[in-house]
Coordinates of C-alpha atoms in Angstrom, one line a residue:
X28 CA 92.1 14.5 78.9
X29 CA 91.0 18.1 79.4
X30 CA 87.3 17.4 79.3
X31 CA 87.3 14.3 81.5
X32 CA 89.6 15.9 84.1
X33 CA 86.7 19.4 84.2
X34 CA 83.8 16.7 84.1
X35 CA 85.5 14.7 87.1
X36 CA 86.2 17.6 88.8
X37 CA 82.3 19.0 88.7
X38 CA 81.6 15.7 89.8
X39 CA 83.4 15.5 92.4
X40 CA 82.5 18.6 93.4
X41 CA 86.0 19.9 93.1
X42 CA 86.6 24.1 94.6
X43 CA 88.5 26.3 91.8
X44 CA 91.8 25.4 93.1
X45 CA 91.3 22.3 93.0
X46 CA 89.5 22.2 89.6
X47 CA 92.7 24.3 88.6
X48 CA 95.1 21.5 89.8
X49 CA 93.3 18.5 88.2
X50 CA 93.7 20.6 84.8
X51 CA 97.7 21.0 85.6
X52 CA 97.8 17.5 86.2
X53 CA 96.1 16.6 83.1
X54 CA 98.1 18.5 80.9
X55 CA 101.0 16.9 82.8
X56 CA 100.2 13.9 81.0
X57 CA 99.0 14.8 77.8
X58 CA 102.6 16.0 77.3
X59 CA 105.8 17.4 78.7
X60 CA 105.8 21.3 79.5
X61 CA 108.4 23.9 81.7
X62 CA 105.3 25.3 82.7
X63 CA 104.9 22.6 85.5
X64 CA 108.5 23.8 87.1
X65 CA 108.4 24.1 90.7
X66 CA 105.3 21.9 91.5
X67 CA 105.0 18.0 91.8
X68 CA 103.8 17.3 88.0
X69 CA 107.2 18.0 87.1
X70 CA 108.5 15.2 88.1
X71 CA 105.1 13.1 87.8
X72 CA 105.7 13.7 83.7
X73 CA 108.9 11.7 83.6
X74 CA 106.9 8.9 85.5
X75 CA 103.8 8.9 83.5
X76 CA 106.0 8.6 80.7
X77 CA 107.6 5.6 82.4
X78 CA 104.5 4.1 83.2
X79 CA 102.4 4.7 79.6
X80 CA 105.3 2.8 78.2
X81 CA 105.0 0.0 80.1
X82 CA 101.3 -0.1 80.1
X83 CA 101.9 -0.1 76.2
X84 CA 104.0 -3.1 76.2
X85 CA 101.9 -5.2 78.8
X86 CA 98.8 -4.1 76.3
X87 CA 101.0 -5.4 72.5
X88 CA 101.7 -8.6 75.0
X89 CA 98.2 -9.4 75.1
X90 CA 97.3 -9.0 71.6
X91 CA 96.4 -4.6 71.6
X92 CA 96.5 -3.4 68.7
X93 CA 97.5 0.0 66.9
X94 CA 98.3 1.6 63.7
X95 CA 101.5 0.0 62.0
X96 CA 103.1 3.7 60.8
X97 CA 102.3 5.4 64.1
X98 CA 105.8 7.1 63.8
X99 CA 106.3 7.9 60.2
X100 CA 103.1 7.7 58.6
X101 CA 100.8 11.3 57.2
X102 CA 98.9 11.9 60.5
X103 CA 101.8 10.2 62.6
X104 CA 103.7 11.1 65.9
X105 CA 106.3 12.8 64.1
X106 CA 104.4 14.8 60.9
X107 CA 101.8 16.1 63.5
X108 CA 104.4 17.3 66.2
X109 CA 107.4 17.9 64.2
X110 CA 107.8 20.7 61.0
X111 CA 110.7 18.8 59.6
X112 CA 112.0 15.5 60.4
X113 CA 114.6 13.2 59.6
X114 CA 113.1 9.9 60.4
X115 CA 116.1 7.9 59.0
X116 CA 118.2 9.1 63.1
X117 CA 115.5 7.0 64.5
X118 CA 117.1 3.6 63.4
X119 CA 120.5 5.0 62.7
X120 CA 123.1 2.7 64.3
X121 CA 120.2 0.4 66.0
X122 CA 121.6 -2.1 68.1
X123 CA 125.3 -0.8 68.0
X124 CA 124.5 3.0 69.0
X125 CA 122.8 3.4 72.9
X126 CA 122.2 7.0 73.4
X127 CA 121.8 6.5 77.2
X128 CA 125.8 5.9 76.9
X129 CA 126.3 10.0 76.0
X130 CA 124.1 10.5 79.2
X131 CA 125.6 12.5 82.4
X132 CA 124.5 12.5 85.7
X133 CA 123.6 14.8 87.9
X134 CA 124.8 15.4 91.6
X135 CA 122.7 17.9 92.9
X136 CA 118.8 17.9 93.0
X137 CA 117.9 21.0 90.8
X138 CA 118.4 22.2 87.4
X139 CA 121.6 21.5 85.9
X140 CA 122.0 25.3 84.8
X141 CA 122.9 25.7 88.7
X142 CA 125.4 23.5 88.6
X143 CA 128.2 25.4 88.1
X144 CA 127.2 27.8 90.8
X145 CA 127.0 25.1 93.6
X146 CA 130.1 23.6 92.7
X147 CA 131.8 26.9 92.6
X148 CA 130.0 27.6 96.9
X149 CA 130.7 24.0 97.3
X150 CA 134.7 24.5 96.6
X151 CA 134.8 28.0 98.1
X152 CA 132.7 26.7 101.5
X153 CA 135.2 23.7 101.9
X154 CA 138.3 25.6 100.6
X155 CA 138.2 28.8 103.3
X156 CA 136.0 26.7 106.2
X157 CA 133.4 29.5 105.4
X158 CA 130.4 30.0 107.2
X159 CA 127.1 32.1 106.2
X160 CA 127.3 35.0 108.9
X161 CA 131.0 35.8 107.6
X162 CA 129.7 36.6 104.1
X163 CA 128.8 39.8 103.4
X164 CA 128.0 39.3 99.6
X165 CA 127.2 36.5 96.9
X166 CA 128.0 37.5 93.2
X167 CA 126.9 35.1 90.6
X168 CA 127.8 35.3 86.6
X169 CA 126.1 32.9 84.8
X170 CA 125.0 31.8 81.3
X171 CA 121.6 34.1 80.5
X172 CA 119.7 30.5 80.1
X173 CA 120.4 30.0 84.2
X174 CA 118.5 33.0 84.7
X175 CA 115.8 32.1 82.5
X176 CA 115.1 29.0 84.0
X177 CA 116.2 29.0 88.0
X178 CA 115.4 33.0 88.6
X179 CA 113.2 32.7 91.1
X180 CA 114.6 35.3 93.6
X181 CA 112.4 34.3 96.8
X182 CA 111.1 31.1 96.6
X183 CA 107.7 30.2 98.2
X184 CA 108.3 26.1 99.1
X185 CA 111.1 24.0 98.4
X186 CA 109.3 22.5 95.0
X187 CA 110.1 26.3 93.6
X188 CA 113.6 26.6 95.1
X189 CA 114.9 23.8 93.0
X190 CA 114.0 26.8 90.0
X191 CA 116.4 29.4 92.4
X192 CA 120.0 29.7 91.6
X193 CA 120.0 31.9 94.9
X194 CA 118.1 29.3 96.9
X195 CA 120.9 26.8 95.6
X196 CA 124.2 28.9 96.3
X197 CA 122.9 29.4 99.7
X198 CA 122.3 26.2 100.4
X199 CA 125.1 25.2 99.0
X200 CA 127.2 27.7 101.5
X201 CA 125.5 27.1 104.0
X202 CA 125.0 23.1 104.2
X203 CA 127.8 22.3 101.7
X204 CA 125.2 20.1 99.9
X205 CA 122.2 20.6 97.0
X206 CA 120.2 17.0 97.7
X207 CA 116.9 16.9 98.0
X208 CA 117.3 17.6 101.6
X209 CA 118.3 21.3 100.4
X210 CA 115.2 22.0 98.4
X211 CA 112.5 21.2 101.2
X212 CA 110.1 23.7 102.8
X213 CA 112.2 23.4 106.0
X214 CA 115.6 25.1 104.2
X215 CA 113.4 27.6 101.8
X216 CA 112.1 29.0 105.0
X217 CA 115.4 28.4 107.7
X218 CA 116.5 31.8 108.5
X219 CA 120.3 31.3 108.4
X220 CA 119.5 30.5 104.3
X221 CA 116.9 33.0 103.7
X222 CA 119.0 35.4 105.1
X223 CA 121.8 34.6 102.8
X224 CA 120.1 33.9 99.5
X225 CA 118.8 37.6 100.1
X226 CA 122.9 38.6 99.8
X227 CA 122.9 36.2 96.7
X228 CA 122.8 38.4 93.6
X229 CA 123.1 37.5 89.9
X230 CA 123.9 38.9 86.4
X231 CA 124.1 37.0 82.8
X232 CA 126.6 37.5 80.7
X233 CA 126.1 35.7 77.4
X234 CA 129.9 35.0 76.3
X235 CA 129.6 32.2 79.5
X236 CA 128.6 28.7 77.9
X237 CA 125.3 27.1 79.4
X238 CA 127.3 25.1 82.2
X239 CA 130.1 27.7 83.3
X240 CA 129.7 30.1 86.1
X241 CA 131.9 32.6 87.9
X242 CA 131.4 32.9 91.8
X243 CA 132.6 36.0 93.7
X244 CA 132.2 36.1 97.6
X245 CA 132.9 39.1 99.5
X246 CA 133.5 38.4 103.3
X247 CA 132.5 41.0 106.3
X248 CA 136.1 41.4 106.7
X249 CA 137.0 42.4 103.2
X250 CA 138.6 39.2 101.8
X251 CA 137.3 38.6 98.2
X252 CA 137.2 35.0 96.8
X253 CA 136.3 34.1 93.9
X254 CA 135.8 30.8 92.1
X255 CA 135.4 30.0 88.1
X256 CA 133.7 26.5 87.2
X257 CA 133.9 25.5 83.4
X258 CA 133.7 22.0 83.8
X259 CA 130.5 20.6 86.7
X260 CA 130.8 17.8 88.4
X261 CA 128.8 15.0 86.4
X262 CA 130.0 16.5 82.8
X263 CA 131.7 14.3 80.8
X264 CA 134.6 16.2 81.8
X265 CA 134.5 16.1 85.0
X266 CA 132.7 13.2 85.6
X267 CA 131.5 11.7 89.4
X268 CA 133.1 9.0 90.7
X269 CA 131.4 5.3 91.9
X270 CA 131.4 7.2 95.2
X271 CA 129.6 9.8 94.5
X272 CA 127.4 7.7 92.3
X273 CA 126.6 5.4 95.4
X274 CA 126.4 8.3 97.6
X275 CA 123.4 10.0 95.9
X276 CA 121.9 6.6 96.2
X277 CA 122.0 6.3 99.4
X278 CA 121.1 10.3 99.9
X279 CA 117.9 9.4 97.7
X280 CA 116.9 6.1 99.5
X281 CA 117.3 7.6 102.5
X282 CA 114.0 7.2 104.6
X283 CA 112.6 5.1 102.5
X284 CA 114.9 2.2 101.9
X285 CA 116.4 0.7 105.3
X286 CA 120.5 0.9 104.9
X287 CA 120.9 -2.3 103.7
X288 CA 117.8 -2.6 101.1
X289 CA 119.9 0.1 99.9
X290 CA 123.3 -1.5 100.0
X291 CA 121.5 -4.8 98.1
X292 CA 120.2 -2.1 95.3
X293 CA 123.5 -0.5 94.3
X294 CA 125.1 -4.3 94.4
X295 CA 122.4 -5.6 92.1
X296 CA 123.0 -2.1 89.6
X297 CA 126.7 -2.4 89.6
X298 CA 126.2 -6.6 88.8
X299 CA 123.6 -6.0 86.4
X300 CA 125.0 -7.5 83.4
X301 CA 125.5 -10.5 85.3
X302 CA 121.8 -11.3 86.6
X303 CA 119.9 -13.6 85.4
X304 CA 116.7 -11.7 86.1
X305 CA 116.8 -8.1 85.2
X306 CA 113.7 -7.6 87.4
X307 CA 116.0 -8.5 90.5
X308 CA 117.2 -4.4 90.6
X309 CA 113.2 -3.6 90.6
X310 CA 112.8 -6.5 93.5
X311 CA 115.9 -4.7 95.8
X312 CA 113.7 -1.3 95.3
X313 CA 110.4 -2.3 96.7
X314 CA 109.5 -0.8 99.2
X315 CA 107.7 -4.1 100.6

């Protein structure tokens, strides 16, 4: 994939930016990596992935062919990527046992390491009607993996401020929201949030689990609130609602699905069980 992508790019006569891009992207696709935080092959992995697997189906369909141990056998996916395996998990509980079941979702449109601290603004925001020019300081303790992977002090665009646990408590003060609509270029570079996130500040403390955080906002006027979230919103603890669940829909549709496309979607998702064509959810999310 590496030579293809450098011979395509001299090609096409490609500039060193450019060149350096179309290398990204194929790594992108060769395999998952946090390197790509913050730029659009982050989230182009995840559909790559998507689409090779269908492409691998449509291809067995019509009589493709390829190697019967591809999992388990001496040069397969799992003895060439993985030191020591236990290949038995792989068909443990088939059919009875759905992973996807233990999955959580996610509210806000960033890492879920950040989590906690939105919530936290969120509660604080709504709680004492606050509003950015009031707050004097933002104090964030956090679990030292937040820092790690959303410490990005001054983000350049909005595909980095999803990797900015200041970005997101600002935003989160100031718009009482983390959508997508909060990680654009527009709100990395609105001066009402820049201005805050530069009041944001933020510490680790290792004895916090991975999805805690303690929030401590010092107003102008000397007040001092302070907010502890052990359990986000979207944990199985704490889990959202059908609302909620309908209203990131909508939030994520928005623009590109008219209202009641997007109305038809979430009817077909909650109904799927009962459809007779699975490929009636795909049909309610064209976009033609």
């Amino acid at each position: 994939v590496f030579g293809a992508a450098a011979a395509a790019a001299r090609i096409l006569g490609l500039d060193e930016d450019e060149t350096t891009h179309a290398l990204g992207i194929a790594s992108a696709q060769a395999a998952g990596t946090r390197e790509m935080a913050g730029t659009m092959s982050k989230a182009f992995i995840h559909g790559r992935a998507a689409q090779n697997g269908l492409l691998a189906a449509l291809l067995a369909q019509r009589g493709f062919t390829a190697a019967e141990t591809s999992l388990e056998g001496p040069h397969g996916f799992a003895h060439v990527l993985a030191p020591e395996r236990n290949l038995a998990v792989i068909t443990a509980g088939l059919g009875t046992t759905y992973e996807i079941l233990h999955n959580s979702y996610k509210p806000y449109a960033c890492g879920v390491v950040a989590h906690p601290v939105i919530d936290a603004c969120i509660q604080l925001r709504n709680e004492h009607g606050l509003r950015a020019e009031a707050i004097d300081r933002v104090a964030l303790v956090v679990n030292p993996r937040a820092l790690e992977l959303t410490g990005i002090q001054s983000p350049p665009n909005g595909l980095k401020s999803k990797w900015s646990i200041y970005h997101s408590a600002a935003v989160a003060l100031v718009d009482g929201a983390a959508g997508e609509r909060q990680y654009t270029d527009a709100r990395v570079n609105d001066p009402e949030v820049r201005a805050l996130r530069e009041r944001v500040i933020a510490v680790a403390d290792a004895d916090l689990k991975e999805i805690t955080a303690k929030v401590t906002i010092t107003l102008r006027d000397g007040r001092v609130l302070v907010k502890h979230v052990e359990a986000v919103i979207g944990s199985a603890e704490n889990p959202m609602s059908d609302r909620d669940l309908e209203d990131k829909v909508r939030g994520l549709a928005q623009g590109v699905l008219p209202d009641d496309r997007t109305t038809a979607l979430i009817t077909a998702c909650w109904r799927i069980a009962e459809l007779g064509d699975v490929a009636d959810v795909a049909r309610a999310a064209a976009l033609t």
